[in-house]
Short mmCIF file of C-alpha atoms in Angstrom, two decimals:
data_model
loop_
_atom_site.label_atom_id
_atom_site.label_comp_id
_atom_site.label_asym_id
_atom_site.label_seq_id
_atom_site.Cartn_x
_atom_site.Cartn_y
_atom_site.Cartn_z
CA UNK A 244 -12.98 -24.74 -2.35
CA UNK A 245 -11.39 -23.49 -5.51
CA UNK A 246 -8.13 -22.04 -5.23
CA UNK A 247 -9.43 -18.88 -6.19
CA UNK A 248 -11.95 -18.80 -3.80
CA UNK A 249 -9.98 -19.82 -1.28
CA UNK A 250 -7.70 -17.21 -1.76
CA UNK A 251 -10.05 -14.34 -0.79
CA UNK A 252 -11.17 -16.10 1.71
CA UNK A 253 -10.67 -14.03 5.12
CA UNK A 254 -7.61 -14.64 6.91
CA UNK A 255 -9.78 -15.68 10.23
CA UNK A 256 -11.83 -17.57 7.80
CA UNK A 257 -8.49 -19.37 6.87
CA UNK A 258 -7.39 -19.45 10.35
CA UNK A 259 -10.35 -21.77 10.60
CA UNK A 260 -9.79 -24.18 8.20
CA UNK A 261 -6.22 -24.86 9.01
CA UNK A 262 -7.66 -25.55 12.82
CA UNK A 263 -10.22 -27.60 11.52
CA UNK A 264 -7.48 -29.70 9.20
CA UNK A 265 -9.46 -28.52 6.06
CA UNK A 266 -6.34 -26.68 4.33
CA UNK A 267 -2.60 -26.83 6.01
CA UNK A 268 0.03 -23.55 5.82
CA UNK A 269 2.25 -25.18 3.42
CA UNK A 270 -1.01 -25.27 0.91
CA UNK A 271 -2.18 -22.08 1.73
CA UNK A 272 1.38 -20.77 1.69
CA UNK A 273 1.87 -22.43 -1.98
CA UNK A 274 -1.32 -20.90 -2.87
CA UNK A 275 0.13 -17.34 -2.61
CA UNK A 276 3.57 -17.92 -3.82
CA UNK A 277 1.84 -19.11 -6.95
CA UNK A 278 -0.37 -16.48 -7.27
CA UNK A 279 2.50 -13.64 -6.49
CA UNK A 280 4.59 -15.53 -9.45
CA UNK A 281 1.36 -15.15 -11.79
CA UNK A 282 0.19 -11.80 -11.50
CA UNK A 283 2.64 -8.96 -9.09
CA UNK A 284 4.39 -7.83 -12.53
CA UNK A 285 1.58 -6.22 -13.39
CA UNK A 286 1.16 -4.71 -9.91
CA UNK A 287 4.23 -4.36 -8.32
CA UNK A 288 2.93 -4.90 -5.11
CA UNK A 289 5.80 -6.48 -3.36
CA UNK A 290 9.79 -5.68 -3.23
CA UNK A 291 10.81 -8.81 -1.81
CA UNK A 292 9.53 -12.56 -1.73
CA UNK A 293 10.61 -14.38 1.29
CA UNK A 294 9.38 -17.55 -0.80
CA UNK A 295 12.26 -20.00 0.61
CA UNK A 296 11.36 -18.82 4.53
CA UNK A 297 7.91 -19.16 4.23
CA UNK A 298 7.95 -22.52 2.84
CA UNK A 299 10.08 -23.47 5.22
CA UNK A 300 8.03 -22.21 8.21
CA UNK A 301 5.03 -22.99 6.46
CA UNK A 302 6.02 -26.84 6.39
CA UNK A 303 7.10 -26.46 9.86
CA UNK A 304 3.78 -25.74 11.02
CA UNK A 305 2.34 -28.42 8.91
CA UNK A 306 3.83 -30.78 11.04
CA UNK A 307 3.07 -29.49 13.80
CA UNK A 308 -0.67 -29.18 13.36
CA UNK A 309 -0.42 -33.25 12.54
CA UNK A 310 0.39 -33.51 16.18
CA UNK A 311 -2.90 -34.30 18.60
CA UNK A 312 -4.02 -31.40 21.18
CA UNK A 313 -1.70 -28.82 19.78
CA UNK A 314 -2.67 -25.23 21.26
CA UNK A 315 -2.37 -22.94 18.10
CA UNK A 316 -2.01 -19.22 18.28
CA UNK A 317 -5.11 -17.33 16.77
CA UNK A 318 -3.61 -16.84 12.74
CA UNK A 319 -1.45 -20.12 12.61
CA UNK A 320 -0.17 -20.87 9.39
CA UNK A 321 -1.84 -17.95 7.62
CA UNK A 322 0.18 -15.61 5.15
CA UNK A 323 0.46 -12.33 5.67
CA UNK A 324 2.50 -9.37 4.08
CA UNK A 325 4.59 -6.84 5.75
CA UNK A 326 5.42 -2.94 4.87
CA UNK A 327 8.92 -2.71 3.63
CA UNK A 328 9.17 -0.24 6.07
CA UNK A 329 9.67 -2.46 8.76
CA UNK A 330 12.20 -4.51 9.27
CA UNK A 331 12.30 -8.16 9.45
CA UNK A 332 15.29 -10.12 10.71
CA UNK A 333 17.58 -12.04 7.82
CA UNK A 334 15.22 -9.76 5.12
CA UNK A 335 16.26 -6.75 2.93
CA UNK A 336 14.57 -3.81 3.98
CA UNK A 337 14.86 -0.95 1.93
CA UNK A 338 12.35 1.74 2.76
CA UNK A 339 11.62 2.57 -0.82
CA UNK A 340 15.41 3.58 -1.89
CA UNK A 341 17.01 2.28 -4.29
CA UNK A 342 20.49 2.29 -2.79
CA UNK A 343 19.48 0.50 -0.07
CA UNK A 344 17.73 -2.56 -2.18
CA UNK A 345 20.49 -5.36 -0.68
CA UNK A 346 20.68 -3.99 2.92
CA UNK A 347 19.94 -6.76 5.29
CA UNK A 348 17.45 -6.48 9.17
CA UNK A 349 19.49 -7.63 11.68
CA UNK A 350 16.16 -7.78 13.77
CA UNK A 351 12.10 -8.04 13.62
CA UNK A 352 10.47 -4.77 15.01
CA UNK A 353 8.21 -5.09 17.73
CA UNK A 354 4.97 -5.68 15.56
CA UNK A 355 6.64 -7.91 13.28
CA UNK A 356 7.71 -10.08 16.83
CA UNK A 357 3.97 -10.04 17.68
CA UNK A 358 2.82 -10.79 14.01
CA UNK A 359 5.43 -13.97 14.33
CA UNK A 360 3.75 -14.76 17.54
CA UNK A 361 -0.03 -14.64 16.27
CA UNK A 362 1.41 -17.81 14.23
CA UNK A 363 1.50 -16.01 11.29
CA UNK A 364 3.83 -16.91 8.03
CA UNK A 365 5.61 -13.72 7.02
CA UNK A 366 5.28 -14.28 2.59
CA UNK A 367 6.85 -10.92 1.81
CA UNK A 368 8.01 -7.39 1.73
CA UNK A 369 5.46 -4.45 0.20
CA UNK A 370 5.87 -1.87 -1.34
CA UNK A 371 6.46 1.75 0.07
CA UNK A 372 6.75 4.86 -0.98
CA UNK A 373 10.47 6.39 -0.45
CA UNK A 374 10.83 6.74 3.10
CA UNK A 375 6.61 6.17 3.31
CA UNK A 376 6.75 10.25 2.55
CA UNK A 377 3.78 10.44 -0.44
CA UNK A 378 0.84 9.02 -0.96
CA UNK A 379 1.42 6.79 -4.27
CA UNK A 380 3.64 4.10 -4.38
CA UNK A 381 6.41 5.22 -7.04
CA UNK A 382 9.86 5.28 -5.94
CA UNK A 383 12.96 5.81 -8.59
CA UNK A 384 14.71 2.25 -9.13
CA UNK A 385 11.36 0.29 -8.17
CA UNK A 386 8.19 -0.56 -10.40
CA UNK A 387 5.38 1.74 -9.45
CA UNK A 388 2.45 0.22 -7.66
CA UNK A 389 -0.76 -0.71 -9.46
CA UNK A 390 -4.26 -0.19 -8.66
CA UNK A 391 -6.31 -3.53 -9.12
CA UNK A 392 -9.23 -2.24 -10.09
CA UNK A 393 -7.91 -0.29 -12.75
CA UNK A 394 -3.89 -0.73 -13.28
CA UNK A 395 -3.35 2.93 -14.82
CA UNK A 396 -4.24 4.27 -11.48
CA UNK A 397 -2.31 4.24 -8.28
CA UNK A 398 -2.99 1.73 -5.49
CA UNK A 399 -2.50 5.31 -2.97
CA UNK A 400 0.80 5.44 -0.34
CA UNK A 401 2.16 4.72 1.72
CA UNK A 402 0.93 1.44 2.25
CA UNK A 403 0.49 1.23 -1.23
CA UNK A 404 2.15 -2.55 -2.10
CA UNK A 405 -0.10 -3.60 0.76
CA UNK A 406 -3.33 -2.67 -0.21
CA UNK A 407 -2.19 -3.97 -3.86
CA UNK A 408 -1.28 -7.00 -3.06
CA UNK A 409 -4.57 -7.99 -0.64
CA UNK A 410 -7.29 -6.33 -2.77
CA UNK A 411 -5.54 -8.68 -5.89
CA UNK A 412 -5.82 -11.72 -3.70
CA UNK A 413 -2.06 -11.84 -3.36
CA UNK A 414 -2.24 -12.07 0.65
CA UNK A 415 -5.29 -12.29 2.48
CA UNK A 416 -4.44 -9.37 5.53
CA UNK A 417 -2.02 -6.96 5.30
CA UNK A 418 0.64 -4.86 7.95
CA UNK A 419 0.48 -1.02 6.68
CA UNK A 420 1.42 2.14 8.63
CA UNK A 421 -0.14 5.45 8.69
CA UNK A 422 1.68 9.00 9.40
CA UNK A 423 -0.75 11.42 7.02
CA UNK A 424 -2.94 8.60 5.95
CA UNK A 425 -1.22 5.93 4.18
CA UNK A 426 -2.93 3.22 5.58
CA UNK A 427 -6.66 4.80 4.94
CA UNK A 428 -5.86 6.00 1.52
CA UNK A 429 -4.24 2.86 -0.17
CA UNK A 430 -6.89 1.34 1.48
CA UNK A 431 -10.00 3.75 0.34
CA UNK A 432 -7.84 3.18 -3.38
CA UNK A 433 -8.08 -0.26 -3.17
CA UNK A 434 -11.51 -0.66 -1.90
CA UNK A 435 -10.15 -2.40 1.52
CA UNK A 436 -10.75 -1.88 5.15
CA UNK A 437 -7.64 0.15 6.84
CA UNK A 438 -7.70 1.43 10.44
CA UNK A 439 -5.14 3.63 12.03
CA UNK A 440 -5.42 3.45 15.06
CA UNK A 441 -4.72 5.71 18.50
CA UNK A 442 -1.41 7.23 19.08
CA UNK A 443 0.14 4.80 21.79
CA UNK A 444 -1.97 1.63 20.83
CA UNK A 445 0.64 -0.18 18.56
CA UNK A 446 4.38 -0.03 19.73
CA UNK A 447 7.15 1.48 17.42
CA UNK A 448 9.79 -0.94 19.53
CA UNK A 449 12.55 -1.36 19.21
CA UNK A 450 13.31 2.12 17.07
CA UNK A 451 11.97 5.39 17.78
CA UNK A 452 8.90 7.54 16.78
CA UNK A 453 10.31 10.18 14.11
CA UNK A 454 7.42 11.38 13.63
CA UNK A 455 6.41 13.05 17.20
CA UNK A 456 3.47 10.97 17.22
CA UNK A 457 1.84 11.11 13.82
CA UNK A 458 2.59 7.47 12.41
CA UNK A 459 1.27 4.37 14.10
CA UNK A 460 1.42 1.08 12.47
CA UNK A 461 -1.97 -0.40 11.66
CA UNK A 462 -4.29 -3.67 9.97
CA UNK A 463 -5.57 -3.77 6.38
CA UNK A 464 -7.84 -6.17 5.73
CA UNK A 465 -11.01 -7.16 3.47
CA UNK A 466 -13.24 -6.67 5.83
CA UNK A 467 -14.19 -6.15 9.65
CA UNK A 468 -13.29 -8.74 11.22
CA UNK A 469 -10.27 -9.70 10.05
CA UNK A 470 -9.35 -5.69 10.56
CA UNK A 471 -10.62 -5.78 13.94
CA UNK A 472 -8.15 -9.69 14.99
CA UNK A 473 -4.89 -7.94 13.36
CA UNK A 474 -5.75 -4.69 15.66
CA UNK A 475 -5.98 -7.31 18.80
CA UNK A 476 -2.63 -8.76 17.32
CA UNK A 477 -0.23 -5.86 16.97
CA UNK A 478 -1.65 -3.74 19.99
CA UNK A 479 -0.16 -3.63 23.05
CA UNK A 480 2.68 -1.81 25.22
CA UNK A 481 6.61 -3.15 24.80
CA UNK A 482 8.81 -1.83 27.29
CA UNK A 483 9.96 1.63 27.05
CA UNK A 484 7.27 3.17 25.06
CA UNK A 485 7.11 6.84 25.10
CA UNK A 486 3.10 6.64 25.32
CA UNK A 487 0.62 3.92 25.35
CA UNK A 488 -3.05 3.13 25.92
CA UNK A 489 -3.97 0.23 28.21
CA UNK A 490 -5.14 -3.06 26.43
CA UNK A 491 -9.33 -3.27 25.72
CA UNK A 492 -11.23 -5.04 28.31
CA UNK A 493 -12.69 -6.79 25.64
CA UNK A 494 -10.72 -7.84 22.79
CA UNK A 495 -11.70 -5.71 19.23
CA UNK A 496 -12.23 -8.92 17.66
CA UNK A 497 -15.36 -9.40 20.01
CA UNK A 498 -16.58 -6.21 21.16
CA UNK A 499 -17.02 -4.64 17.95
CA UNK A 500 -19.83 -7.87 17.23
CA UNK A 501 -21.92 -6.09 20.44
CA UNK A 502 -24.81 -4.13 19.73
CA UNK A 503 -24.14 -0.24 18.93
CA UNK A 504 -26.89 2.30 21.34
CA UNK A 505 -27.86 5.33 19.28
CA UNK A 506 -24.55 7.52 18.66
CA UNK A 507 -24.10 11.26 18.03
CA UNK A 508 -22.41 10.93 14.43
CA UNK A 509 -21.05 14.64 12.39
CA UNK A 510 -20.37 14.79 8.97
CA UNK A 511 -19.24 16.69 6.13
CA UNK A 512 -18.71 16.11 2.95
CA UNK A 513 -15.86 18.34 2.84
CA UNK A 514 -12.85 19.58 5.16
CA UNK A 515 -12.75 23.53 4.11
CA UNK A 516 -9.49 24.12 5.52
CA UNK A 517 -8.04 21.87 2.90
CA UNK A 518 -10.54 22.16 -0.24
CA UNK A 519 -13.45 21.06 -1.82
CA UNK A 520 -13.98 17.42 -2.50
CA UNK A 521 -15.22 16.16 -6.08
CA UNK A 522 -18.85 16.03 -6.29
CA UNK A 523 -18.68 12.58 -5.72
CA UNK A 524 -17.00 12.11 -3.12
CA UNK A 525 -19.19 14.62 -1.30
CA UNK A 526 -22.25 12.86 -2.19
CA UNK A 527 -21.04 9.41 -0.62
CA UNK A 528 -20.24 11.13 2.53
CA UNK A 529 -23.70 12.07 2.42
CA UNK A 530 -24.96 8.66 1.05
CA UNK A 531 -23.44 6.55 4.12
CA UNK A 532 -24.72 9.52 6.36
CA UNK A 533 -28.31 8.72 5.17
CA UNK A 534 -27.32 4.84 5.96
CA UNK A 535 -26.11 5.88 9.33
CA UNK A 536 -29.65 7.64 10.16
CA UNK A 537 -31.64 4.83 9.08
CA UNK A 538 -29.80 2.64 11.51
CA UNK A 539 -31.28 4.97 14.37
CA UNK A 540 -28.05 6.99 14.50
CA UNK A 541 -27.91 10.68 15.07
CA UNK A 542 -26.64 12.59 12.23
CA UNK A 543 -25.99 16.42 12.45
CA UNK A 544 -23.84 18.03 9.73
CA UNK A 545 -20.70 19.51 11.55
CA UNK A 546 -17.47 19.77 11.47
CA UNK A 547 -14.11 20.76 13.12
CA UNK A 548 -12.13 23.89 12.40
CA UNK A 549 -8.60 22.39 11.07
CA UNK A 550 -6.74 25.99 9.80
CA UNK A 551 -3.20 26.57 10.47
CA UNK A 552 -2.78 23.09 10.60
CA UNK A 553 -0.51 22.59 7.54
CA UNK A 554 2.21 24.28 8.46
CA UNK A 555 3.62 22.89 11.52
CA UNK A 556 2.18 19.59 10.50
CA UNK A 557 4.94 20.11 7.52
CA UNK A 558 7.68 21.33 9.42
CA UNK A 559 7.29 17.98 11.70
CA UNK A 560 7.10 15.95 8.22
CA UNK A 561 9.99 17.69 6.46
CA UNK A 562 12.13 17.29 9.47
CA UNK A 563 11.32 13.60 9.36
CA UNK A 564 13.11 12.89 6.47
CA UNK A 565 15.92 15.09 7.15
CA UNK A 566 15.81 12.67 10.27
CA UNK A 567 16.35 9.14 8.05
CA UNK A 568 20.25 10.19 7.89
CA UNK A 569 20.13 8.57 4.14
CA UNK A 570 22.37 11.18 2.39
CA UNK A 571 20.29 13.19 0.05
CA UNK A 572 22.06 12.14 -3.39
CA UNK A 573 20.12 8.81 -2.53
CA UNK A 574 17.08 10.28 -2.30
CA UNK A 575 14.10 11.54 -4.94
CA UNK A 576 13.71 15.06 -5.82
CA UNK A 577 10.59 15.53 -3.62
CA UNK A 578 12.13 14.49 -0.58
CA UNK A 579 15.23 16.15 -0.94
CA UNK A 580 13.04 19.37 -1.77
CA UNK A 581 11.43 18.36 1.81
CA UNK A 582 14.83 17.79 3.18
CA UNK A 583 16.46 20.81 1.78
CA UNK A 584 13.66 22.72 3.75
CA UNK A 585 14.43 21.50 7.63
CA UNK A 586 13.53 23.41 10.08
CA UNK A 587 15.91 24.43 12.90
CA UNK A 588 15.85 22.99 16.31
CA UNK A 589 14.23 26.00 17.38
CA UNK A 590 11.33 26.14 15.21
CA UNK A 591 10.97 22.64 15.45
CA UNK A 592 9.91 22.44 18.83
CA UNK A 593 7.52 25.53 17.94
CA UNK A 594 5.87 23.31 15.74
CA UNK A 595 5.26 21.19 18.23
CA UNK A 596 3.71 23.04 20.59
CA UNK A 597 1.37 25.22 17.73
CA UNK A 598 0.52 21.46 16.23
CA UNK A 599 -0.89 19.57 19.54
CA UNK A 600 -2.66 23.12 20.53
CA UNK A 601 -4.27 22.73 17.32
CA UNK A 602 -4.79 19.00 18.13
CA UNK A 603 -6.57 19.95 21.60
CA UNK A 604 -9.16 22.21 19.75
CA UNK A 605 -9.56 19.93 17.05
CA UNK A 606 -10.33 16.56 19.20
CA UNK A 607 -12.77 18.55 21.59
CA UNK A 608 -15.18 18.92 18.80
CA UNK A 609 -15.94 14.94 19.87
CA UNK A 610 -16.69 16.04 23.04
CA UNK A 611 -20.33 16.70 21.10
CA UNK A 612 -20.27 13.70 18.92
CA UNK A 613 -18.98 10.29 18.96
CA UNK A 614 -17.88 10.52 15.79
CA UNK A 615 -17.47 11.91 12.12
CA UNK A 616 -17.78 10.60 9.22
CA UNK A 617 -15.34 12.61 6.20
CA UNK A 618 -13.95 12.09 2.87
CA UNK A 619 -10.74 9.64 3.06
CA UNK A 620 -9.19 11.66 0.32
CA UNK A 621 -10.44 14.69 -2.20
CA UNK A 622 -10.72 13.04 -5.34
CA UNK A 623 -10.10 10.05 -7.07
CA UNK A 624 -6.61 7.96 -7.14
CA UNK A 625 -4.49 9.82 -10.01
CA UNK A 626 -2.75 7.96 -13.02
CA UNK A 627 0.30 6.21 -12.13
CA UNK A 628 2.94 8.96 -13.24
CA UNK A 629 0.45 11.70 -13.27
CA UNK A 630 2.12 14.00 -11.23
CA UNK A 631 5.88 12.67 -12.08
CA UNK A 632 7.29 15.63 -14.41
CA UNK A 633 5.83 18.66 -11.43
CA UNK A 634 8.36 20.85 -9.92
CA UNK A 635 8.68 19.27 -6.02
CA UNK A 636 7.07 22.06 -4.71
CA UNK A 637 3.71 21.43 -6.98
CA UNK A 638 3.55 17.79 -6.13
CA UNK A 639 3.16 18.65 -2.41
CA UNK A 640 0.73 20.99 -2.52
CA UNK A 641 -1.55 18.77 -5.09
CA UNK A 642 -0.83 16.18 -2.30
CA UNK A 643 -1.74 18.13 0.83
CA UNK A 644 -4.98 19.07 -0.73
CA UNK A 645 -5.74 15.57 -1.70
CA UNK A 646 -4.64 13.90 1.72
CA UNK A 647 -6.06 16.88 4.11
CA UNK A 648 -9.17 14.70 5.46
CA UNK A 649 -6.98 11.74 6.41
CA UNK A 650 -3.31 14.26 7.74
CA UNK A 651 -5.35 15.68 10.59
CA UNK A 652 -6.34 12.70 12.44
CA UNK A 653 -3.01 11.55 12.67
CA UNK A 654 -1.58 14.76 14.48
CA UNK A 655 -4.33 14.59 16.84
CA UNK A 656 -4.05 11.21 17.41
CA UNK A 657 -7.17 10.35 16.73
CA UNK A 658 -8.81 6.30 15.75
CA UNK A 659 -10.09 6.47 11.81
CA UNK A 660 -11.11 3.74 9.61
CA UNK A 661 -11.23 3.79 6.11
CA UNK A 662 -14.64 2.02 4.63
CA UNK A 663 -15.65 0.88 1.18
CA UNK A 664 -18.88 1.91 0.07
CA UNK A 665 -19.21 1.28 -3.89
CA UNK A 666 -17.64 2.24 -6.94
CA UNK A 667 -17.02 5.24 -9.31
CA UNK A 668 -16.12 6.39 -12.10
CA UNK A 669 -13.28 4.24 -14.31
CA UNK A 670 -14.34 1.48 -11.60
CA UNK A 671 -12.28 2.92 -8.95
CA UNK A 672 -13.61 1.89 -5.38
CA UNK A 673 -15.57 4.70 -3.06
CA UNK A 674 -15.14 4.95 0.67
CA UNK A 675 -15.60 7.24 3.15
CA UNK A 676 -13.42 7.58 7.24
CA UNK A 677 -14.77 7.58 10.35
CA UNK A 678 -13.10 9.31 12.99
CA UNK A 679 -13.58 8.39 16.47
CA UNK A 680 -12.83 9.25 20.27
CA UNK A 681 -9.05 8.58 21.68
CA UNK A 682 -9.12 5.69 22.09
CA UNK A 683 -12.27 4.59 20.83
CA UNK A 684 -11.43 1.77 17.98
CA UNK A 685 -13.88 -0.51 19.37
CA UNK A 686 -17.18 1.90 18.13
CA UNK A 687 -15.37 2.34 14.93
CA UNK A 688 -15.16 -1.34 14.34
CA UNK A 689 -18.51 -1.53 15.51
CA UNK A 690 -19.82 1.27 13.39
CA UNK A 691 -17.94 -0.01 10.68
CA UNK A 692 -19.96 -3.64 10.96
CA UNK A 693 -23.08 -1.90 10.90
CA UNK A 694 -22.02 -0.23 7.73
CA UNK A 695 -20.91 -3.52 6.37
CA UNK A 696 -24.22 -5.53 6.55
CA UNK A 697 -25.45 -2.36 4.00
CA UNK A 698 -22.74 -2.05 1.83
CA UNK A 699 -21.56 -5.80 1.59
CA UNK A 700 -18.03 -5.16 -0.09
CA UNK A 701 -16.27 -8.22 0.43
CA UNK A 702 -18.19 -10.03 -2.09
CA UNK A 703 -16.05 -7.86 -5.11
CA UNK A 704 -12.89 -8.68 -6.16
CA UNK A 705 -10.83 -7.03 -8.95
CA UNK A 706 -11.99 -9.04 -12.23
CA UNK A 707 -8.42 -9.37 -13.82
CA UNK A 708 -7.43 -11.11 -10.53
CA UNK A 709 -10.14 -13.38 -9.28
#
């Protein structure tokens, strides 16, 4: 296999070959590196290398897979990126500020411990967002984050240096998080399969949930399957979670391969509360509804009433990064607009309350369907910079009516997948979300399959990077 090839080959596909002695880690391992070296200035998809700890753990596991009879856990010695949101022990992590670019982890977070443990090699640190707070990847003292499939656009946020980096062939699977859709949108950017999934399925451990329950951590991948193993990976209760979901009977890796009986599916091609999609975005919600009916599914268009929403949603999110405790000179304008804007203890806890009332109406709409198929986003990625020189103010409320489709899932709590479906206009990917039951990732992953055998999108990669 050419190294090309081999380099968007799936990470289980990889998986494979290093059981099978085809490839070893330290070659796969190389593989990346080299890549990284050749092409991440032009996307600035990654903040930090760990070149010097993956090769080491990379020929570590070389030798060990010499050794006869050697039970290997289900990724070993395959790369994989993590969110610089997260921190990794011995590795800077500086959640998208500048000032803290040298400050050190003194400890892996719980998913990183079970990424380590899925014999994984950790190859670097993504890109973020400052604090993960917008949706494109552009944070003062850092490059911005490209698209690959057109480098004047933005790869999305907050997972934006993740998505970059696997849709360029710089990684093949990817660690994002999602707390108003930044694991759906960089991946519906980047023309990528991103889940976030159910509130209480993936641990925050060790640190707390800032959030109240809107961010989860979640897999990006290329496509289903590989989506479906990192879900299996990272799930899973560590002691002293404030909520959690039980583990699948059936692992997702497996039971999103069984059959799929006739579902009750909703869609809409818009969500009014938020605005009007772009003409084309509404027509490949309808598109993939039309591929959804042929496959015997039952498609009714329908959708849930989301007003009043947005504002406790925001108070929740602006308190958030009042929360980080990073002194506001350190921080962008936008999020020391958001800062500046905290709501009191008080109100706080009102938006609380008003936001999972909300939340209760919202997800009993599913008790009609099994689940709903949306726009990821409103429109198109924008232009790197594009909305750089707006007043703070502006640049949220061009982002809340871009990111409405994907914000409301997480403060129910909701499953939602982000698919790839084609391509538009300046070559940008398409996709669409599907929205699911609590607690129902395993018909997601299965609808999402189905959807897969139509659309076929792993055979594209970015031309400038294949």
């Amino acid at each position: 296999m050419n190294p090309n090839d081999l380099a968007f080959t799936s990470a289980t596909e990889q998986a494979k070959l290093i059981r099978d002695r085809q490839i070893s880690p330290l070659e796969l391992t190389q593989l990346y590196l080299d890549r990284i070296n050749t092409y991440d200035s032009q996307l600035g998809s990654y903040v930090t290398i760990m070149a010097e700890l993956a090769i080491a753990d990379a020929k570590a596991k070389t030798e060990l897979l010499a050794q006869p009879n050697t039970d290997l856990p289900p990724f070993f010695g395959v790369p994989i990126s993590i969110k610089d949101l997260k921190r990794v022990k011995d590795v800077r992590c500086s959640f998208g500020v500048a000032a803290l670019k040298n400050q050190m982890a003194t400890e892996d977070v719980g998913v990183v411990t079970k990424i380590r443990d899925a014999g994984f090699i950790l190859i670097g640190k993504t890109a973020t967002s400052q604090l993960g707070s917008m949706p494109f990847t552009e944070p003062p003292g850092f490059p911005p984050t490209r698209n690959p499939w057109n480098l004047e656009h933005t790869s999305g946020g907050s997972s934006g240096g993740a998505a970059a980096a696997l849709a360029a062939g710089l990684c093949p699977i990817s660690q994002g998080s999602d707390g108003g859709g930044s694991v759906r949108g960089p991946a519906a950017c980047c023309g990528l399969v991103g889940l976030k999934p159910s509130r209480g399925r993936v641990s925050h451990a060790p640190v707390g949930d800032s959030l109240n329950g809107l961010s989860t951590n979640g897999p990006l991948g290329r496509n289903v399957a590989d989506t479906a193993a990192l879900l299996d990976v990272i799930s899973g209760y560590i002691t002293g979670d404030p909520y959690w979901l039980p583990d699948p009977e059936i692992p997702f890796a497996q039971s999103y391969q069984k059959p799929l009986s006739s579902l009750r599916i909703a869609f809409s091609p818009n969500l009014s509360d938020f605005g009007q999609a772009t003409p084309e975005y509404q027509q490949t919600v309808l598109d993939v509804a039309k591929a959804l009916e042929g496959m015997g599914h039952h498609l009714q268009e329908d959708c849930p009433l989301v007003a009043d929403l947005a504002p406790p949603f925001t108070t929740i999110w602006q308190s958030a990064v009042a929360a980080s405790g990073i002194p506001l000179e350190l921080l962008e304008p936008i999020n020391q607009w958001l800062a500046a804007r905290t709501a009191n203890a008080g109100e706080y806890l009102q938006a609380v309350a008003q936001l999972q009332k909300i939340s209760r109406r919202i997800v009993s709409f599913f008790d009609k369907y099994d689940a709903l198929v949306l726009p990821v986003f409103l429109h198109a990625p924008i232009q790197v910079g594009e909305w750089a020189s707006l007043h703070p103010e502006d640049t949220f409320s061009k982002v809340s009516h871009w990111i409405g489709p994907s914000a409301v899932f997480n403060a129910t709590g909701q499953p939602a997948i982000s698919l790839p479906v084609g391509f538009g206009d300046r070559g940008l990917p398409l996709s669409v979300q599907i929205v699911g039951r609590p607690g129902a990732e395993a018909t997601l992953l299965s609808l999402a399959a189905q959807l897969e055998q139509v659309y076929q999108w792993g055979q594209q990669r970015p031309p400038q990077f294949s």
